[in-house]
Amino acid sequence: MPDRLPPALAAALEKLYAAMDADYAAAAAAAGFVCRGCDDTCCRSRFEHRTWIEFLYLRQAFEKLPAERTAALRRRARSVLDDRRGAPDPAPACPLLEEDRCLLYAARPMLCRLHGVPHRFRLPDGTWREGPGCAVFDRRHPAPGGAPLDRTPHYARLARLEEACRRALGLRGGLRRTIAAMLVAGPEEGT
Ligand code: SF4
Ligand code: SF4
């Protein structure tokens, strides 16, 4: 498993993340939604992330933490993986969630960034799919204002970056991994 993302790809991903954050902020503002004071955090969801580029980017940010911190977080991630086996969703929380804050907020993957507001995206055949807001959004905004967040350009840009990443690093096959599985050392640990 490669452990280094080419700097140009990391920079391109950062630009894409900034675009996602800007679109998310605009959609949330249009709906009057504030992701705060939530007792139902989506960081307890078992999101599975699908791109090597995001995995490697997050791992690089993780490896910059002090060694004793990464060791403790790996232990926590292993315990999360053990506890999740056979446990109903949602439980337990992402190992990077500490005191209601994400320890690697700037490097969090797309699914963490875009979750919360209603969205839509266009499939290659031209049809549209729609997705709801988070449970908190739906409770607070039974009739939201503003258009749903269009994820299409972000999905397309991420797909292009993922392709470039796989080509540059000789990676074959897809990825399907939770944050807990990303943090532990073995590439084939569970979810
Ligand atoms: S990476 Fe951060 S934002 Fe994503 S689930 Fe974990 S704690 Fe939450
Ligand atoms: S996006 Fe929704 S579920 Fe997630 S932390 Fe914000 S309010 Fe809570």
mmCIF file of C-alpha atoms and ligand atoms in Angstrom:
data_model
loop_
_atom_site.group_PDB
_atom_site.id
_atom_site.type_symbol
_atom_site.label_atom_id
_atom_site.label_comp_id
_atom_site.label_asym_id
_atom_site.label_seq_id
_atom_site.Cartn_x
_atom_site.Cartn_y
_atom_site.Cartn_z
ATOM 1 C CA MET A 1 0.000 0.000 0.000
ATOM 2 C CA PRO A 2 1.526 3.393 -0.967
ATOM 3 C CA ASP A 3 1.916 5.846 1.880
ATOM 4 C CA ARG A 4 2.647 9.025 -0.039
ATOM 5 C CA LEU A 5 0.347 11.123 -2.191
ATOM 6 C CA PRO A 6 2.087 13.156 -4.954
ATOM 7 C CA PRO A 7 2.064 16.821 -3.813
ATOM 8 C CA ALA A 8 0.282 18.025 -6.971
ATOM 9 C CA LEU A 9 -2.580 15.624 -6.299
ATOM 10 C CA ALA A 10 -2.764 16.673 -2.656
ATOM 11 C CA ALA A 11 -2.956 20.330 -3.753
ATOM 12 C CA ALA A 12 -5.691 19.538 -6.289
ATOM 13 C CA LEU A 13 -7.685 17.693 -3.635
ATOM 14 C CA GLU A 14 -7.363 20.659 -1.281
ATOM 15 C CA LYS A 15 -8.790 22.936 -3.988
ATOM 16 C CA LEU A 16 -11.670 20.554 -4.488
ATOM 17 C CA TYR A 17 -12.333 20.380 -0.752
ATOM 18 C CA ALA A 18 -12.425 24.192 -0.641
ATOM 19 C CA ALA A 19 -14.999 24.197 -3.466
ATOM 20 C CA MET A 20 -17.092 21.592 -1.626
ATOM 21 C CA ASP A 21 -16.948 23.616 1.584
ATOM 22 C CA ALA A 22 -18.024 26.787 -0.236
ATOM 23 C CA ASP A 23 -20.980 25.075 -1.949
ATOM 24 C CA TYR A 24 -21.995 23.380 1.286
ATOM 25 C CA ALA A 25 -21.876 26.681 3.173
ATOM 26 C CA ALA A 26 -24.025 28.345 0.498
ATOM 27 C CA ALA A 27 -26.618 25.534 0.533
ATOM 28 C CA ALA A 28 -26.725 25.505 4.339
ATOM 29 C CA ALA A 29 -27.107 29.293 4.479
ATOM 30 C CA ALA A 30 -29.899 29.221 1.885
ATOM 31 C CA ALA A 31 -31.757 26.660 3.983
ATOM 32 C CA GLY A 32 -30.990 28.436 7.271
ATOM 33 C CA PHE A 33 -29.217 25.323 8.533
ATOM 34 C CA VAL A 34 -26.486 25.414 11.161
ATOM 35 C CA CYS A 35 -24.633 22.202 12.006
ATOM 36 C CA ARG A 36 -24.305 22.917 15.715
ATOM 37 C CA GLY A 37 -25.748 21.693 18.983
ATOM 38 C CA CYS A 38 -26.321 18.264 17.491
ATOM 39 C CA ASP A 39 -26.898 15.313 19.812
ATOM 40 C CA ASP A 40 -27.223 12.958 16.855
ATOM 41 C CA THR A 41 -23.812 13.391 15.269
ATOM 42 C CA CYS A 42 -23.258 11.825 11.869
ATOM 43 C CA CYS A 43 -19.761 10.912 13.085
ATOM 44 C CA ARG A 44 -21.530 7.884 14.573
ATOM 45 C CA SER A 45 -22.568 6.782 11.093
ATOM 46 C CA ARG A 46 -20.575 4.014 9.472
ATOM 47 C CA PHE A 47 -19.594 6.006 6.380
ATOM 48 C CA GLU A 48 -17.528 3.998 3.913
ATOM 49 C CA HIS A 49 -15.144 6.115 1.883
ATOM 50 C CA ARG A 50 -14.396 5.050 -1.651
ATOM 51 C CA THR A 51 -11.298 6.808 -2.916
ATOM 52 C CA TRP A 52 -7.631 6.080 -2.481
ATOM 53 C CA ILE A 53 -6.758 9.742 -2.877
ATOM 54 C CA GLU A 54 -8.859 10.735 0.132
ATOM 55 C CA PHE A 55 -7.562 7.792 2.141
ATOM 56 C CA LEU A 56 -3.931 8.696 1.450
ATOM 57 C CA TYR A 57 -4.570 12.379 2.131
ATOM 58 C CA LEU A 58 -6.173 11.628 5.483
ATOM 59 C CA ARG A 59 -3.430 9.150 6.369
ATOM 60 C CA GLN A 60 -0.783 11.779 5.659
ATOM 61 C CA ALA A 61 -2.512 14.235 7.986
ATOM 62 C CA PHE A 62 -2.830 11.486 10.579
ATOM 63 C CA GLU A 63 0.864 10.590 10.382
ATOM 64 C CA LYS A 64 1.775 14.214 11.149
ATOM 65 C CA LEU A 65 0.305 13.868 14.643
ATOM 66 C CA PRO A 66 2.753 13.066 17.454
ATOM 67 C CA ALA A 67 3.703 9.360 17.548
ATOM 68 C CA GLU A 68 2.066 8.711 20.912
ATOM 69 C CA ARG A 69 -1.140 10.276 19.591
ATOM 70 C CA THR A 70 -1.226 8.124 16.454
ATOM 71 C CA ALA A 71 -0.537 5.019 18.553
ATOM 72 C CA ALA A 72 -3.425 5.843 20.901
ATOM 73 C CA LEU A 73 -5.760 6.606 17.986
ATOM 74 C CA ARG A 74 -4.841 3.330 16.278
ATOM 75 C CA ARG A 75 -5.730 1.494 19.480
ATOM 76 C CA ARG A 76 -9.026 3.363 19.577
ATOM 77 C CA ALA A 77 -9.668 2.560 15.908
ATOM 78 C CA ARG A 78 -9.018 -1.150 16.543
ATOM 79 C CA SER A 79 -11.402 -1.086 19.450
ATOM 80 C CA VAL A 80 -14.032 0.648 17.274
ATOM 81 C CA LEU A 81 -13.625 -2.056 14.622
ATOM 82 C CA ASP A 82 -14.002 -4.784 17.279
ATOM 83 C CA ASP A 83 -17.026 -3.118 18.848
ATOM 84 C CA ARG A 84 -18.713 -2.633 15.495
ATOM 85 C CA ARG A 85 -18.635 -6.303 14.609
ATOM 86 C CA GLY A 86 -22.243 -7.342 14.887
ATOM 87 C CA ALA A 87 -23.255 -4.044 16.490
ATOM 88 C CA PRO A 88 -26.211 -2.137 15.079
ATOM 89 C CA ASP A 89 -25.605 1.185 13.355
ATOM 90 C CA PRO A 90 -25.081 3.808 14.700
ATOM 91 C CA ALA A 91 -22.389 2.760 17.158
ATOM 92 C CA PRO A 92 -19.698 3.440 18.107
ATOM 93 C CA ALA A 93 -18.423 6.820 16.909
ATOM 94 C CA CYS A 94 -15.578 7.493 14.477
ATOM 95 C CA PRO A 95 -12.242 7.223 16.329
ATOM 96 C CA LEU A 96 -11.330 10.747 15.219
ATOM 97 C CA LEU A 97 -14.267 12.245 17.104
ATOM 98 C CA GLU A 98 -13.057 13.733 20.367
ATOM 99 C CA GLU A 99 -15.109 16.039 22.596
ATOM 100 C CA ASP A 100 -17.543 16.542 19.709
ATOM 101 C CA ARG A 101 -14.782 17.694 17.383
ATOM 102 C CA CYS A 102 -13.055 16.039 14.448
ATOM 103 C CA LEU A 103 -9.329 15.696 15.146
ATOM 104 C CA LEU A 104 -8.528 15.866 11.413
ATOM 105 C CA TYR A 105 -11.256 18.277 10.357
ATOM 106 C CA ALA A 106 -9.229 19.860 7.523
ATOM 107 C CA ALA A 107 -8.500 16.431 6.020
ATOM 108 C CA ARG A 108 -11.922 14.837 6.489
ATOM 109 C CA PRO A 109 -13.206 13.071 3.375
ATOM 110 C CA MET A 110 -15.960 14.216 1.037
ATOM 111 C CA LEU A 111 -18.754 12.247 2.682
ATOM 112 C CA CYS A 112 -18.059 13.958 6.002
ATOM 113 C CA ARG A 113 -17.922 17.366 4.273
ATOM 114 C CA LEU A 114 -21.127 17.121 2.286
ATOM 115 C CA HIS A 115 -23.370 15.325 4.750
ATOM 116 C CA GLY A 116 -26.182 17.293 6.345
ATOM 117 C CA VAL A 117 -27.971 19.332 3.681
ATOM 118 C CA PRO A 118 -30.324 17.849 1.052
ATOM 119 C CA HIS A 119 -28.538 17.160 -2.206
ATOM 120 C CA ARG A 120 -28.873 15.890 -5.723
ATOM 121 C CA PHE A 121 -26.544 14.628 -8.426
ATOM 122 C CA ARG A 122 -26.786 13.727 -12.096
ATOM 123 C CA LEU A 123 -25.885 10.225 -13.251
ATOM 124 C CA PRO A 124 -23.919 9.650 -16.486
ATOM 125 C CA ASP A 125 -27.188 8.720 -18.235
ATOM 126 C CA GLY A 126 -28.583 12.162 -17.416
ATOM 127 C CA THR A 127 -31.042 11.150 -14.709
ATOM 128 C CA TRP A 128 -30.987 12.879 -11.344
ATOM 129 C CA ARG A 129 -30.860 11.323 -7.901
ATOM 130 C CA GLU A 130 -31.809 13.161 -4.747
ATOM 131 C CA GLY A 131 -30.792 12.619 -1.150
ATOM 132 C CA PRO A 132 -32.227 14.004 2.098
ATOM 133 C CA GLY A 133 -30.567 16.139 4.735
ATOM 134 C CA CYS A 134 -29.382 14.547 7.956
ATOM 135 C CA ALA A 135 -31.978 13.629 10.583
ATOM 136 C CA VAL A 136 -31.269 16.868 12.441
ATOM 137 C CA PHE A 137 -31.775 18.911 9.274
ATOM 138 C CA ASP A 138 -35.098 17.207 8.596
ATOM 139 C CA ARG A 139 -36.261 17.823 12.164
ATOM 140 C CA ARG A 140 -35.307 21.492 12.093
ATOM 141 C CA HIS A 141 -36.373 22.194 8.490
ATOM 142 C CA PRO A 142 -39.457 20.207 7.555
ATOM 143 C CA ALA A 143 -39.903 22.558 4.579
ATOM 144 C CA PRO A 144 -36.401 23.779 3.698
ATOM 145 C CA GLY A 145 -35.818 26.813 1.550
ATOM 146 C CA GLY A 146 -33.149 26.980 -1.137
ATOM 147 C CA ALA A 147 -32.111 24.466 -3.777
ATOM 148 C CA PRO A 148 -30.530 21.145 -2.797
ATOM 149 C CA LEU A 149 -26.750 21.028 -2.995
ATOM 150 C CA ASP A 150 -25.708 19.818 -6.441
ATOM 151 C CA ARG A 151 -22.947 17.284 -5.818
ATOM 152 C CA THR A 152 -22.439 16.487 -9.515
ATOM 153 C CA PRO A 153 -19.371 18.679 -10.165
ATOM 154 C CA HIS A 154 -17.726 17.526 -6.943
ATOM 155 C CA TYR A 155 -18.274 13.853 -7.704
ATOM 156 C CA ALA A 156 -16.916 14.381 -11.221
ATOM 157 C CA ARG A 157 -13.803 16.227 -10.047
ATOM 158 C CA LEU A 158 -13.117 13.670 -7.348
ATOM 159 C CA ALA A 159 -13.502 10.835 -9.855
ATOM 160 C CA ARG A 160 -10.928 12.490 -12.128
ATOM 161 C CA LEU A 161 -8.500 12.989 -9.247
ATOM 162 C CA GLU A 162 -8.994 9.411 -8.113
ATOM 163 C CA GLU A 163 -8.211 8.160 -11.588
ATOM 164 C CA ALA A 164 -5.041 10.272 -11.687
ATOM 165 C CA CYS A 165 -4.052 9.007 -8.247
ATOM 166 C CA ARG A 166 -4.501 5.364 -9.185
ATOM 167 C CA ARG A 167 -2.532 5.903 -12.386
ATOM 168 C CA ALA A 168 0.317 7.725 -10.611
ATOM 169 C CA LEU A 169 0.612 5.140 -7.850
ATOM 170 C CA GLY A 170 -0.188 2.022 -9.850
ATOM 171 C CA LEU A 171 -3.216 1.235 -7.696
ATOM 172 C CA ARG A 172 -5.669 -1.354 -8.877
ATOM 173 C CA GLY A 173 -9.187 -1.869 -7.658
ATOM 174 C CA GLY A 174 -11.450 0.256 -5.559
ATOM 175 C CA LEU A 175 -11.498 1.111 -1.919
ATOM 176 C CA ARG A 176 -14.281 0.809 0.606
ATOM 177 C CA ARG A 177 -13.151 1.748 4.066
ATOM 178 C CA THR A 178 -14.385 3.491 7.181
ATOM 179 C CA ILE A 179 -12.186 5.984 8.998
ATOM 180 C CA ALA A 180 -11.490 3.376 11.691
ATOM 181 C CA ALA A 181 -10.226 0.950 9.054
ATOM 182 C CA MET A 182 -8.131 3.716 7.474
ATOM 183 C CA LEU A 183 -6.274 4.382 10.700
ATOM 184 C CA VAL A 184 -5.213 0.852 11.545
ATOM 185 C CA ALA A 185 -2.062 -0.450 9.949
ATOM 186 C CA GLY A 186 -3.301 -3.477 8.013
ATOM 187 C CA PRO A 187 -4.796 -2.664 4.603
ATOM 188 C CA GLU A 188 -7.376 -5.429 4.864
ATOM 189 C CA GLU A 189 -8.792 -4.701 8.312
ATOM 190 C CA GLY A 190 -12.559 -4.664 8.606
ATOM 191 C CA THR A 191 -14.879 -1.708 8.494
HETATM 192 S S1 SF4 B 1 -13.420 11.969 10.004
HETATM 193 FE FE1 SF4 B 1 -14.085 13.625 11.337
HETATM 194 S S2 SF4 B 1 -15.958 14.423 10.392
HETATM 195 FE FE2 SF4 B 1 -15.583 12.378 9.513
HETATM 196 S S3 SF4 B 1 -16.746 10.931 10.796
HETATM 197 FE FE3 SF4 B 1 -14.672 11.059 11.652
HETATM 198 S S4 SF4 B 1 -14.770 12.643 13.255
HETATM 199 FE FE4 SF4 B 1 -16.579 12.867 11.920
HETATM 200 S S1 SF4 B 2 -24.501 17.226 9.674
HETATM 201 FE FE1 SF4 B 2 -26.392 16.852 10.830
HETATM 202 S S2 SF4 B 2 -26.069 14.898 11.954
HETATM 203 FE FE2 SF4 B 2 -24.064 15.672 11.257
HETATM 204 S S3 SF4 B 2 -23.247 16.829 13.029
HETATM 205 FE FE3 SF4 B 2 -24.287 18.298 11.640
HETATM 206 S S4 SF4 B 2 -26.376 18.465 12.441
HETATM 207 FE FE4 SF4 B 2 -25.484 16.605 13.329
#
